[in-house]
Coordinates of N, CA and C in Angstrom, one line a residue:
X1 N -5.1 18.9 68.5 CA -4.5 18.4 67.3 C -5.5 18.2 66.2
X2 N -5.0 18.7 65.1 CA -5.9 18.5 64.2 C -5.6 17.1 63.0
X3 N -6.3 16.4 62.1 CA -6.7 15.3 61.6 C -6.2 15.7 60.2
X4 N -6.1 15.1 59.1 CA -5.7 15.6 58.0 C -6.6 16.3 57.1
X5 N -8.1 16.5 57.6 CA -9.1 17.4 57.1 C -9.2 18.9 58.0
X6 N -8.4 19.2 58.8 CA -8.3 19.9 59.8 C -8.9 19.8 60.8
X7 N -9.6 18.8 61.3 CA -10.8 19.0 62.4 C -9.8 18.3 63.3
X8 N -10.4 18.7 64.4 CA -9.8 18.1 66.0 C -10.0 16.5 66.0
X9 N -9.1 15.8 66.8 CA -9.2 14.9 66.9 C -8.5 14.3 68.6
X10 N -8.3 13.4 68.9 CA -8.0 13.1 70.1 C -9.0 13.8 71.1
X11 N -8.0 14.0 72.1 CA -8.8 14.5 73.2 C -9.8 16.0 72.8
X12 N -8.8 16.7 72.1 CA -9.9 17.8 71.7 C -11.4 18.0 70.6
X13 N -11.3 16.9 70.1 CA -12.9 16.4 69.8 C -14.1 16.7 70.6
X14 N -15.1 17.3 69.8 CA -16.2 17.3 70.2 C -16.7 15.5 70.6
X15 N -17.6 15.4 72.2 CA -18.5 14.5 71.6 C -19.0 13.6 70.9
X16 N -20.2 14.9 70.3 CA -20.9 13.9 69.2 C -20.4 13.5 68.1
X17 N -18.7 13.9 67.7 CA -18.2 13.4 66.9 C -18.1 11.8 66.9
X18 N -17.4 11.2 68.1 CA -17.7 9.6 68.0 C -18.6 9.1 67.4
X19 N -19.9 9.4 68.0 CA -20.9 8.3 67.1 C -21.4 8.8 65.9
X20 N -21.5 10.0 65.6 CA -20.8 10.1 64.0 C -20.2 9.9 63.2
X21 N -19.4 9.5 63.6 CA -18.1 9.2 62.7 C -18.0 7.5 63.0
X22 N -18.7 7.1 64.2 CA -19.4 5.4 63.9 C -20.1 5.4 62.9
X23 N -21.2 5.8 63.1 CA -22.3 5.8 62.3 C -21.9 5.9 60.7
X24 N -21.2 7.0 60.7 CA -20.9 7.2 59.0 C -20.0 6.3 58.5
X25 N -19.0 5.3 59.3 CA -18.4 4.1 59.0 C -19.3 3.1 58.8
X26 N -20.2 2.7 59.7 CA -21.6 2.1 59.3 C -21.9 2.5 58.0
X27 N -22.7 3.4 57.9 CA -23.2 3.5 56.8 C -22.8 3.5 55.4
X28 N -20.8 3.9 55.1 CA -20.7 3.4 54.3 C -20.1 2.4 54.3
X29 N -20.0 1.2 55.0 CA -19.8 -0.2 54.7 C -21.0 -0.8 53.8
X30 N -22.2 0.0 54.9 CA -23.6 -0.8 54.0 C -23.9 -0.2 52.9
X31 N -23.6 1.1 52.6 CA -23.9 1.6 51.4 C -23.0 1.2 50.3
X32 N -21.9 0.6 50.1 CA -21.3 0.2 49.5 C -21.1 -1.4 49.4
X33 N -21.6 -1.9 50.1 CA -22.4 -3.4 50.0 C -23.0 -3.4 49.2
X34 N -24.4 -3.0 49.7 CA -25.4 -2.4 48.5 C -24.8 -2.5 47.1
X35 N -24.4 -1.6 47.0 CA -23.9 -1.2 45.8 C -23.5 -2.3 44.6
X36 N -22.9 -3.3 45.9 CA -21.8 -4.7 45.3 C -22.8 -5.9 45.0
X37 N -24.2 -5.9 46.0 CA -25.5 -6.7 45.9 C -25.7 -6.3 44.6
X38 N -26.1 -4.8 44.5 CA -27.2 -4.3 43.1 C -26.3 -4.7 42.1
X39 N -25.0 -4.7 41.4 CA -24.4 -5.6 40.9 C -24.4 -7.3 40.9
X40 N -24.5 -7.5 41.6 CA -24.5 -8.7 41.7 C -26.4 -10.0 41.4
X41 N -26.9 -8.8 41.2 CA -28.3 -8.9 40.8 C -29.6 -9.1 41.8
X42 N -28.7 -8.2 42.9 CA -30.1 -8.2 44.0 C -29.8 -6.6 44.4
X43 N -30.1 -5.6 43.4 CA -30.4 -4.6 43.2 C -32.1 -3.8 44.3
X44 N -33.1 -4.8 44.5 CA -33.9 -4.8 44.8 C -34.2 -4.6 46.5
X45 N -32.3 -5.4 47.2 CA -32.3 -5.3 48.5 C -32.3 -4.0 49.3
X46 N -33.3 -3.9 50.3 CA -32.6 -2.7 51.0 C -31.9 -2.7 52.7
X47 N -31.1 -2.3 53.1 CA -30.3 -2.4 54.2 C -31.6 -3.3 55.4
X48 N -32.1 -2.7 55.7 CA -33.4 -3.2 56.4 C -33.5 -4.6 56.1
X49 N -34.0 -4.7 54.8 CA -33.9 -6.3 54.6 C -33.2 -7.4 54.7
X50 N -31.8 -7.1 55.0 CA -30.7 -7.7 55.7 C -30.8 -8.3 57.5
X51 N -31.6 -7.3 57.7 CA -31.8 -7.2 59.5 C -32.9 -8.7 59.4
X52 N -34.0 -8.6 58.7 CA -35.2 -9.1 58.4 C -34.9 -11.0 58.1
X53 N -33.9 -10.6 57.2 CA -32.9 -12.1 56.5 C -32.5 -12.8 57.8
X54 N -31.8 -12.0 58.3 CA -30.9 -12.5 59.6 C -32.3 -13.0 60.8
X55 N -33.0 -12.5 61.2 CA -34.3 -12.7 61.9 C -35.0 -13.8 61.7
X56 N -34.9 -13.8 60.2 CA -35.4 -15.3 59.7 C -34.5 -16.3 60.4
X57 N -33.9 -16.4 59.8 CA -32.1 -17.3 59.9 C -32.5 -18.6 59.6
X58 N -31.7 -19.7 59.9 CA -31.6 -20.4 59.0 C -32.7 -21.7 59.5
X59 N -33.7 -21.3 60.1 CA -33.9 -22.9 60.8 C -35.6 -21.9 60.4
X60 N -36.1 -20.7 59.6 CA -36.9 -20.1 59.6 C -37.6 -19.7 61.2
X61 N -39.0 -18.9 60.6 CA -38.9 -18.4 61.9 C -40.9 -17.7 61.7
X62 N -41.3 -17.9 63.1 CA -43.0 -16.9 62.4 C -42.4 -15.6 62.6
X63 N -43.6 -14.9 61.7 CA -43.9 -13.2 61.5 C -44.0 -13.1 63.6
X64 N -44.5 -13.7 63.9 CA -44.2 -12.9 65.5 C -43.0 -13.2 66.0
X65 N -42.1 -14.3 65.8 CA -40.9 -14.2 65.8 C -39.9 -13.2 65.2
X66 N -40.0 -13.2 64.2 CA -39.5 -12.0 63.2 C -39.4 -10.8 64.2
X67 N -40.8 -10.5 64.3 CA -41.1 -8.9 64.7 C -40.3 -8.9 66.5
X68 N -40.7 -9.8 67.3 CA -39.7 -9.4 68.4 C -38.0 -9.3 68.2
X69 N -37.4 -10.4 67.6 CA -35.5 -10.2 66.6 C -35.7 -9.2 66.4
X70 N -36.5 -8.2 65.6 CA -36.2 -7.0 64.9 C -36.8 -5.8 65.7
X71 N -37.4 -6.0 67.2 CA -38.1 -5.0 67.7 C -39.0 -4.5 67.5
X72 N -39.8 -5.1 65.9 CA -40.9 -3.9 65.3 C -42.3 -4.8 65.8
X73 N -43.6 -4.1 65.4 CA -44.7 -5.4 65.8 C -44.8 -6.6 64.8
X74 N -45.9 -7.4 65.3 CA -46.0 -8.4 64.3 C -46.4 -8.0 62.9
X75 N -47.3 -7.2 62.8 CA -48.0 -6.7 61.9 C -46.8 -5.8 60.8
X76 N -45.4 -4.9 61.4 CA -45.1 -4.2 60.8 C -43.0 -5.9 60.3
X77 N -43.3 -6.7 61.2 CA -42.7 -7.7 60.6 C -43.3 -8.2 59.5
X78 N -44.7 -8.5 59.2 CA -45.8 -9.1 58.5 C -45.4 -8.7 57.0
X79 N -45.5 -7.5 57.0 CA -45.4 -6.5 55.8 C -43.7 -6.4 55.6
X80 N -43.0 -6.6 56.2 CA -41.6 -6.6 55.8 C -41.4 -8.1 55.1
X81 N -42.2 -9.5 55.6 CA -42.0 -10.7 55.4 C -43.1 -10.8 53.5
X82 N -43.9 -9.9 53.6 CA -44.6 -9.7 52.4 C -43.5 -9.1 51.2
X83 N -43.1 -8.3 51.3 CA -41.9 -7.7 50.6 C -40.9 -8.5 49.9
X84 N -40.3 -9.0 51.1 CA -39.3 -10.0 51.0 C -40.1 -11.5 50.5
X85 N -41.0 -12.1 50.3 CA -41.2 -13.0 49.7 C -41.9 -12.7 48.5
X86 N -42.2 -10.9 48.7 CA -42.9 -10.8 47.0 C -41.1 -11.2 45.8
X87 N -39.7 -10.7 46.5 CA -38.7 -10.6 46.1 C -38.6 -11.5 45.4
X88 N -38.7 -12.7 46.5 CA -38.4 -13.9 46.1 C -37.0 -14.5 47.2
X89 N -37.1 -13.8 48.2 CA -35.8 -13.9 49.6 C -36.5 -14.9 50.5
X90 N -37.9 -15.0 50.7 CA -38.1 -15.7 51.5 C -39.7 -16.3 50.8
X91 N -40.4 -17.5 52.1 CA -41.4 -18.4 51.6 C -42.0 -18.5 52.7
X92 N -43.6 -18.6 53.0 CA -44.0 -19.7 54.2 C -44.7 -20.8 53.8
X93 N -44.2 -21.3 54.8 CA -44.2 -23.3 54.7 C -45.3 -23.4 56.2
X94 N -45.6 -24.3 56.0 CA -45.7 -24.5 57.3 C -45.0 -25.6 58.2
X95 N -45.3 -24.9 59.0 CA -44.7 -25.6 60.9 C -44.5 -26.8 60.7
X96 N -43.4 -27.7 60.8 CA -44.0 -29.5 60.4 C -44.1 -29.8 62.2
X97 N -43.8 -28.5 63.2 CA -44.0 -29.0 64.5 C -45.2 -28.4 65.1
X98 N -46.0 -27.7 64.4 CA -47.3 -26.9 64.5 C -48.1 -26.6 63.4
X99 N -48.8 -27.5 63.0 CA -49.6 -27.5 61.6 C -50.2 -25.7 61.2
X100 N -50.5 -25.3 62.9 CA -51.0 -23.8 62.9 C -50.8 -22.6 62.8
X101 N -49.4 -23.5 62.5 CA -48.2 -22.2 62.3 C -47.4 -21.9 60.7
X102 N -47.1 -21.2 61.3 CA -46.5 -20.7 59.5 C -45.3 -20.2 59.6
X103 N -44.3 -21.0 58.9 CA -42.8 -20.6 59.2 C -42.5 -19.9 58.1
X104 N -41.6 -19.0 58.1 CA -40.8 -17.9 57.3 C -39.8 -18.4 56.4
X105 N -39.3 -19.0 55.6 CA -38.0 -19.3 55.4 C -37.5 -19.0 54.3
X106 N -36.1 -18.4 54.4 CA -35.0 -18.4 53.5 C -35.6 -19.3 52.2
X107 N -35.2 -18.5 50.8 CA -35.3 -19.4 49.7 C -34.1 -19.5 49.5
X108 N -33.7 -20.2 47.9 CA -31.9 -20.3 47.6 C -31.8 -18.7 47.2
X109 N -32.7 -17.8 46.2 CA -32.1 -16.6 46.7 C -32.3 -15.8 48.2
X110 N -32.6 -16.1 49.0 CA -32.1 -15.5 50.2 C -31.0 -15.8 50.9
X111 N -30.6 -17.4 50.6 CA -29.0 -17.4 51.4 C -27.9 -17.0 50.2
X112 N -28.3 -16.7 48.9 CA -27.7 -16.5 48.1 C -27.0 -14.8 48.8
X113 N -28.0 -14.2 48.9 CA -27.5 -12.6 49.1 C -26.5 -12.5 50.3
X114 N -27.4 -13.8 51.3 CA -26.9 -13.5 52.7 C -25.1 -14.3 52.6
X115 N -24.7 -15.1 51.6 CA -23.6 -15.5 51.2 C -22.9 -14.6 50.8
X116 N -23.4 -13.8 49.9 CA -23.1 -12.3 49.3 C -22.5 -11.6 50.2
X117 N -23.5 -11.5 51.2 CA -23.1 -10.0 51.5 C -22.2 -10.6 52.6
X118 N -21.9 -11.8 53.2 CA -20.4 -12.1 54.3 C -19.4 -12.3 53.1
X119 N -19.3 -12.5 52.2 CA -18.6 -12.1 51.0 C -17.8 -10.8 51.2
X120 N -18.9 -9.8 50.5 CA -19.1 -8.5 50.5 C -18.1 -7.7 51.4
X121 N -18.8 -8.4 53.2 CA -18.0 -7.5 54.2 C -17.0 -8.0 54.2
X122 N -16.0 -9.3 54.2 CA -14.8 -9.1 54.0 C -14.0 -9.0 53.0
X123 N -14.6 -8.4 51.9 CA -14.0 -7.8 50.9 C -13.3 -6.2 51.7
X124 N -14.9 -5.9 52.5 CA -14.5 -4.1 52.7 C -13.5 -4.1 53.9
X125 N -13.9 -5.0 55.0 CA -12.4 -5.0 55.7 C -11.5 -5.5 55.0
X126 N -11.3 -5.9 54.3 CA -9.6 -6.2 53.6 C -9.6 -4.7 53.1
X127 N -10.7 -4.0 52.5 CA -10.2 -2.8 51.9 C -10.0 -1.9 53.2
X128 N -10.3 -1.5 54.5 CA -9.8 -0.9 55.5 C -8.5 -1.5 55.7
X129 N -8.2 -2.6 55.7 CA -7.1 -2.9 56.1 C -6.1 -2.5 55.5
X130 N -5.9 -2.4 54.1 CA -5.3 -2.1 53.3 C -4.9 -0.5 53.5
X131 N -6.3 0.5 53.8 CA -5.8 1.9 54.4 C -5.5 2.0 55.4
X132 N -5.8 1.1 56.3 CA -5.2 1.6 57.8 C -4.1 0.7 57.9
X133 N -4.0 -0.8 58.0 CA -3.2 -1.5 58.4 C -4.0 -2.8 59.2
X134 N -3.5 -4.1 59.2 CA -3.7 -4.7 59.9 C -4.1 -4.4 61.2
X135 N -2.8 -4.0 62.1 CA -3.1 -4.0 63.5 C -4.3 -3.1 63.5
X136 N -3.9 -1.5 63.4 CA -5.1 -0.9 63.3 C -6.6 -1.5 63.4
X137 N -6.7 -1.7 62.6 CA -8.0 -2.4 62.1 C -8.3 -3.6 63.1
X138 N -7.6 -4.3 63.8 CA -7.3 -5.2 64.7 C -7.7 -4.6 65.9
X139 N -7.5 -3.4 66.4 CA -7.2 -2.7 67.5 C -8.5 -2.0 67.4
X140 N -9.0 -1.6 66.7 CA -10.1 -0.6 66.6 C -11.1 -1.8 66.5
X141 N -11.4 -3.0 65.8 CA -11.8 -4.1 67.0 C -11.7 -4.3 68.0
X142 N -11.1 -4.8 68.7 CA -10.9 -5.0 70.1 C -11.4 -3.8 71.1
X143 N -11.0 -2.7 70.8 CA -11.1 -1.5 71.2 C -12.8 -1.1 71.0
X144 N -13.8 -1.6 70.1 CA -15.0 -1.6 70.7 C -15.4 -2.9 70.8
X145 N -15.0 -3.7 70.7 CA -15.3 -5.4 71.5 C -15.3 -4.5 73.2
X146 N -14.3 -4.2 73.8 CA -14.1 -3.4 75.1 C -15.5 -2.4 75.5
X147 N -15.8 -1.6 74.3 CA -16.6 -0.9 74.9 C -17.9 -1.4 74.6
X148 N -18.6 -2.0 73.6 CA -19.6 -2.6 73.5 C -20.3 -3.4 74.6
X149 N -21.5 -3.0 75.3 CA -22.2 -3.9 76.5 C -22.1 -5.7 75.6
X150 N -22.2 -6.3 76.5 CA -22.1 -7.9 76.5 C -23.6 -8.2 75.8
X151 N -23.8 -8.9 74.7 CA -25.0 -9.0 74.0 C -25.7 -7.8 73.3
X152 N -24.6 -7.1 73.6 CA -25.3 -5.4 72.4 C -25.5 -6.2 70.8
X153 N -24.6 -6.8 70.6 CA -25.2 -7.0 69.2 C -26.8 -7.9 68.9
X154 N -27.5 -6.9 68.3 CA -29.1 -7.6 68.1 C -29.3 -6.6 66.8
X155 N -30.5 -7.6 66.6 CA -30.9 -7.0 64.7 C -32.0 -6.0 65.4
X156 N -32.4 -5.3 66.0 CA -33.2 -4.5 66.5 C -33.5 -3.4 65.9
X157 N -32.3 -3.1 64.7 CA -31.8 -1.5 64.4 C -33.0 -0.8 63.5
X158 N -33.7 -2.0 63.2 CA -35.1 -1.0 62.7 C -35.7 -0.8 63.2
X159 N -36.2 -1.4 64.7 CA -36.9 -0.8 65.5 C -36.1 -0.1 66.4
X160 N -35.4 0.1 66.4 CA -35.0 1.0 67.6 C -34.3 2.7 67.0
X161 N -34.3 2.4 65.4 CA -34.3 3.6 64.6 C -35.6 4.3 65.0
X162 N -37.0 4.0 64.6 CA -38.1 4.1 64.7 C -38.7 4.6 66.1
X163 N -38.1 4.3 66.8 CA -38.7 4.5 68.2 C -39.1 5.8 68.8

């Protein structure tokens, strides 16, 4: 059976269609986030730096903390935390529970974006929803809730792009 662009679908699908056609759902959720950020006056963000935001989170966090959340080394978290505070997304303070430490943290524009962008994404599922339908969109949830391993979600995706 073919799809309304003529390609196969159901059982007769290739494969590596699935995670293609994940992937390219991914990508334009985030690519069109983006888009809604750089509007919204954080033009400057890039998808990555979202992973990095979240890593911080909200109680801050060190550059070697960082870098294990995100999979990459300390050194290549270091330089992503350099970035992001040249922005103005994040600060280090230090530790009030380890004078020798140096915490990471969120400024008001970094929870600003990160308010943004949970904004953002249920603006774009209401806009799926609107083309597919509630249930759909409901079901294609649940439907990888089912297949997703238990704790698959982690911010790792820059390092494990890189790998």
């Amino acid at each position: 059976m073919a799809d309304r662009r003529g390609e196969a679908s159901g059982a007769d699908a290739a494969g590596f269609e699935l995670p293609v056609l994940l992937f390219a759902g991914f990508r334009s959720i985030i690519d069109e986030l983006h888009r809604d950020l750089a509007g919204q006056g954080h033009a400057d963000l890039r998808p990555a730096y979202g992973y990095a935001l979240q890593a911080v989170g909200r109680d801050g966090a060190t550059a070697s903390e960082i870098g294990r959340r995100l999979g990459v080394s300390k050194q290549a978290a270091g330089k992503t935390v350099e970035r992001l505070e040249g922005l103005g997304y994040v600060e280090r303070a230090d530790d009030p529970r380890d004078g020798r430490r140096k915490l990471v943290r969120l400024t008001a524009r970094g929870v600003d974006v990160l308010v943004r962008s949970a904004e953002g994404f249920d603006r774009l599922r209401a806009r799926w929803v609107e083309v597919l339908g509630a249930d759909r969109v409901r079901a294609m949830e649940a439907d990888l809730r089912a297949m997703v391993p238990e704790g698959a979600f982690r911010l790792d995706v820059p390092g494990w792009f890189n790998d």
